[in-house]
PDB file of C-alpha atoms in Angstrom:
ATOM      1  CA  UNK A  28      -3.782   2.827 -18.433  1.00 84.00           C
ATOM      2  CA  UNK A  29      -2.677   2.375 -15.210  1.00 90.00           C
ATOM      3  CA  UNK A  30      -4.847   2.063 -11.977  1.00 91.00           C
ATOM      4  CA  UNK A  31      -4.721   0.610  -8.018  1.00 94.00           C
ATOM      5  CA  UNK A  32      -7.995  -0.505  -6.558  1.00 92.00           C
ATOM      6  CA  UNK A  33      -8.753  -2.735  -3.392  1.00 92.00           C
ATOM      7  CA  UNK A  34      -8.637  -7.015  -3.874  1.00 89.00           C
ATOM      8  CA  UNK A  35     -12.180  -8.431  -3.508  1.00 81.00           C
ATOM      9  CA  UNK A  36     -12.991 -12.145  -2.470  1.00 73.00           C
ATOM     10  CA  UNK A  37     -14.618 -12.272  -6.164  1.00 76.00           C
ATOM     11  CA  UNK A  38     -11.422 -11.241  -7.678  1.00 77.00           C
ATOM     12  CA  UNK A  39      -9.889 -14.443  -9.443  1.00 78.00           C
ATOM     13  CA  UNK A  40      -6.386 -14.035  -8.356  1.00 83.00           C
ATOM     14  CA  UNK A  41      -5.686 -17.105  -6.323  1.00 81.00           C
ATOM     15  CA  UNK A  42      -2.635 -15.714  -4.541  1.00 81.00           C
ATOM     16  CA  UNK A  43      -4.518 -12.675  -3.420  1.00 84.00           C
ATOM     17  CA  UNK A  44      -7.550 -14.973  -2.521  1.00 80.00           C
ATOM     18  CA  UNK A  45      -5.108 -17.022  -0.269  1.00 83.00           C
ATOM     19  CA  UNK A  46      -3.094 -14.026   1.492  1.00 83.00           C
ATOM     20  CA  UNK A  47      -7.023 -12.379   2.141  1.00 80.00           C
ATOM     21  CA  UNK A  48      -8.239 -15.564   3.982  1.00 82.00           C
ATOM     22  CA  UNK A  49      -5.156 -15.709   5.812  1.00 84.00           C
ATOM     23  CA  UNK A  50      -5.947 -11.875   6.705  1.00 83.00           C
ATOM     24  CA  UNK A  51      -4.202 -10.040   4.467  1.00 87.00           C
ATOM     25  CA  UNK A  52      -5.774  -7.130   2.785  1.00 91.00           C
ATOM     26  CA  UNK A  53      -4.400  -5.543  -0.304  1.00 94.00           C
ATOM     27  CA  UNK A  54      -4.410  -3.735  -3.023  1.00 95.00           C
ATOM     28  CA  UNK A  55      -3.756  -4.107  -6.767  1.00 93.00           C
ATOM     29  CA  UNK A  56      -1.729  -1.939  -9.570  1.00 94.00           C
ATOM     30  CA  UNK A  57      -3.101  -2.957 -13.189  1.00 92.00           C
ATOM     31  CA  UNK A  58      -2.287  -2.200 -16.320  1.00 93.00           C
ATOM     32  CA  UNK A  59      -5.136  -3.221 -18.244  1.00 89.00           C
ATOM     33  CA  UNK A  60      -6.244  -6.395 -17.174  1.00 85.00           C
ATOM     34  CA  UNK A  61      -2.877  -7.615 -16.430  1.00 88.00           C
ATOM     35  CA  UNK A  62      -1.719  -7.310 -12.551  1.00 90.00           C
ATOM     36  CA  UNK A  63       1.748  -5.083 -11.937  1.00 94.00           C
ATOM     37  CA  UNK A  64       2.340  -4.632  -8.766  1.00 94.00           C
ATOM     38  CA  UNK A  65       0.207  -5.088  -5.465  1.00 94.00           C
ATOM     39  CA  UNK A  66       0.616  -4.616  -1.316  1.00 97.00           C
ATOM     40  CA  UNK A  67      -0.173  -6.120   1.196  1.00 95.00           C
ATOM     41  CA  UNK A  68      -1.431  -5.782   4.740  1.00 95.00           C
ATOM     42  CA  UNK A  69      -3.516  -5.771   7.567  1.00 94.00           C
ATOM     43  CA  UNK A  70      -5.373  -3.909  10.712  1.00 92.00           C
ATOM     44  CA  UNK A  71      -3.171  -3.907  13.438  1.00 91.00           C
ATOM     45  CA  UNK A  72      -4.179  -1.872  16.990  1.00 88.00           C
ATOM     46  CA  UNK A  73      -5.217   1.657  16.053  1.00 87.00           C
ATOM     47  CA  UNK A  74      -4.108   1.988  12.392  1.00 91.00           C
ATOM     48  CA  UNK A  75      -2.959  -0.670   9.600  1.00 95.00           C
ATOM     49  CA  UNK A  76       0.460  -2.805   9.051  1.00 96.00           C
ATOM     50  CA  UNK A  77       1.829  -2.653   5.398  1.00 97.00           C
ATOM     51  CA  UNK A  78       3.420  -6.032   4.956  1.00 96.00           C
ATOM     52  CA  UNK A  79       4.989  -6.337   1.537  1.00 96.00           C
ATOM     53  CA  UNK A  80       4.941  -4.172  -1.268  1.00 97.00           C
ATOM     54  CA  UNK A  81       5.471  -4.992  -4.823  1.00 96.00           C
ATOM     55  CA  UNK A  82       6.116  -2.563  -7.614  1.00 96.00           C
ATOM     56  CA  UNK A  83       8.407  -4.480 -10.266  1.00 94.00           C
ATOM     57  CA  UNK A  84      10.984  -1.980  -8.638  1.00 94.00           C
ATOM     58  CA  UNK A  85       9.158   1.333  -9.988  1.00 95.00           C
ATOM     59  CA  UNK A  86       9.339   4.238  -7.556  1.00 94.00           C
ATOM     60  CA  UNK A  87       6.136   5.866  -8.345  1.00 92.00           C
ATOM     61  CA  UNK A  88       4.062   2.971  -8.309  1.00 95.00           C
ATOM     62  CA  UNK A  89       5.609   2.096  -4.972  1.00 96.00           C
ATOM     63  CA  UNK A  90       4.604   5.250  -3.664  1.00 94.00           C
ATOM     64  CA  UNK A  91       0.918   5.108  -5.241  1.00 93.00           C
ATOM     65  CA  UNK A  92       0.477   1.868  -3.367  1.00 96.00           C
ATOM     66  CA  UNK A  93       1.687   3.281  -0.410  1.00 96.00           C
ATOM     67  CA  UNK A  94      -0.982   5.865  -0.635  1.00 94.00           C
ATOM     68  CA  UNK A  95      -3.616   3.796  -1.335  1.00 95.00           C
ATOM     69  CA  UNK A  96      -3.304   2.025   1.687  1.00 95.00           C
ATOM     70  CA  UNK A  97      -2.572   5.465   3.873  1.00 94.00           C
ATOM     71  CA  UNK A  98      -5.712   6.884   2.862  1.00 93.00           C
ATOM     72  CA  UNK A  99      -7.201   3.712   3.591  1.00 92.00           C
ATOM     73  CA  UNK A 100      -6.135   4.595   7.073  1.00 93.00           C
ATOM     74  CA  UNK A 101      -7.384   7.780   7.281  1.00 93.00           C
ATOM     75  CA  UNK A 102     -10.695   7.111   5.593  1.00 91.00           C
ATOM     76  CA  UNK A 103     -11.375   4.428   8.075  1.00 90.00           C
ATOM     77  CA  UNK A 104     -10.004   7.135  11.382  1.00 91.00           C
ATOM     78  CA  UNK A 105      -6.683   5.967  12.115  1.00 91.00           C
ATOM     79  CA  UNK A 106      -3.426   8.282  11.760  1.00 91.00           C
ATOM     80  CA  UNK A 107      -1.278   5.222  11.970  1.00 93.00           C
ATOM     81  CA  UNK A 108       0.669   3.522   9.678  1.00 96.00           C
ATOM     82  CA  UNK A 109       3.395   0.976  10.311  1.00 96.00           C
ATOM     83  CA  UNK A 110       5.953  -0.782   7.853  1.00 97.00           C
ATOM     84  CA  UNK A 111       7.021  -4.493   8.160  1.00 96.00           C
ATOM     85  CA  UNK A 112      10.133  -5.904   7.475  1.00 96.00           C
ATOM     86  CA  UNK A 113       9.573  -7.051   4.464  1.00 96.00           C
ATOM     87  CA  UNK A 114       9.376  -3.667   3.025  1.00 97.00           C
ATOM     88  CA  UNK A 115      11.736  -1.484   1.599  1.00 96.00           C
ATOM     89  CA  UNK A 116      13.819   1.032   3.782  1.00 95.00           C
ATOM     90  CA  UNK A 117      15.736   1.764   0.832  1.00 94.00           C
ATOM     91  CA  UNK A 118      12.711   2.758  -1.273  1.00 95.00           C
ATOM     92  CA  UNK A 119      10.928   4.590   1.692  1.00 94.00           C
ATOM     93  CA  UNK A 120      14.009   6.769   2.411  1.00 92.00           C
ATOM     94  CA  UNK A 121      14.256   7.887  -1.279  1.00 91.00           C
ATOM     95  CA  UNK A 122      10.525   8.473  -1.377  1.00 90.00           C
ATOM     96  CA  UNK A 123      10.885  10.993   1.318  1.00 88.00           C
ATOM     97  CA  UNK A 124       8.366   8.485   3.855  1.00 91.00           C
ATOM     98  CA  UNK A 125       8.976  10.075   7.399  1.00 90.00           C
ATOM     99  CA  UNK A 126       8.971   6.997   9.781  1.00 91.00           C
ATOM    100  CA  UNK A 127      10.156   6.901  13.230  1.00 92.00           C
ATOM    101  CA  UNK A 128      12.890   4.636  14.384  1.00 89.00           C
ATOM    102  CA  UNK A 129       9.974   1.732  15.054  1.00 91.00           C
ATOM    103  CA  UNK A 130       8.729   2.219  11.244  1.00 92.00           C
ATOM    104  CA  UNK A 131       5.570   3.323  11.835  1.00 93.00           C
ATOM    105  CA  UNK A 132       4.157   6.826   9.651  1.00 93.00           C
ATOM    106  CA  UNK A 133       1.793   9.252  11.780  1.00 89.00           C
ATOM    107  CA  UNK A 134       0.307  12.191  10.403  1.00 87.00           C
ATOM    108  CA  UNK A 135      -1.214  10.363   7.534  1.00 89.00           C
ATOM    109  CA  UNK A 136      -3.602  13.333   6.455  1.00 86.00           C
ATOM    110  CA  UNK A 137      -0.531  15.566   6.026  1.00 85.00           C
ATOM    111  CA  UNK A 138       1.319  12.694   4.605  1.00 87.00           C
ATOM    112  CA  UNK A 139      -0.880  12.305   2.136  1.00 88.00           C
ATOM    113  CA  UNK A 140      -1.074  16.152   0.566  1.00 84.00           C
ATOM    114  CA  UNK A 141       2.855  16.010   0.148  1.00 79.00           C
ATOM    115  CA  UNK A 142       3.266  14.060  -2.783  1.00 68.00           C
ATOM    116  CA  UNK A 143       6.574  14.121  -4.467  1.00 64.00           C
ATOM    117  CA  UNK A 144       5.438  12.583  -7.557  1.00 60.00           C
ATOM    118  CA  UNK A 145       2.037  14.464  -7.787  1.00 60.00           C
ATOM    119  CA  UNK A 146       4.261  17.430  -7.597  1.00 53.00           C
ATOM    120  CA  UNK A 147       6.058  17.089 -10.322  1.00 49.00           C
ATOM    121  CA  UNK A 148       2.980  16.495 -12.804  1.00 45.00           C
TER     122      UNK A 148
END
């Protein structure tokens, strides 16, 4: 079974231990015990920065991550989300993720209730 939940300093993942002292929040895809993909990133201003995502090149578990972190957002009152570089345009675009020419996702709330891959379940 698959599932995402947040990274916690008790967590013994040293790489995610190391990225979170450096300031890096994130969350983590498992499958079981074993790790599959993760993201990465941080408060920034009025909403949150997504810095890296990693999904072993799996759409859908791209997007879940995504969403995790967007409702992250919301939950804690921002509407603001904003991709890094280091993310995929490529994978955003096919995804249907509506950014504006700076990379940065308002409207998280609405966002959020059009899923393409919740959809189609």
């Amino acid at each position: 079974m698959l599932y995402i939940r947040p990274f916690t300093s008790e967590d013994n993942l040293p790489d995610f231990l190391e990225a979170y002292r450096a300031g890096s929040l994130s969350y983590i895809a498992f499958s079981g015990k074993e790790p599959v993909g993760h993201i990465f990133y941080r408060r920034e201003g009025d909403g949150l920065l997504i810095e890296a995502v990693e999904s072993g090149g799996d759409d859908a578990l791209f997007d879940g991550l995504v969403r995790a972190v967007c409702d992250a957002a919301v939950q804690s009152g921002s509407d603001r989300v904003r991709f890094g570089p280091a993310v995929s345009r490529e994978t955003l675009a096919k995804l249907g993720v509506p950014l504006d020419g700076e990379g940065v996702l308002t409207g998280l709330s609405a966002f959020l209730r059009n899923c393409k891959y919740c959809k189609s379940c």
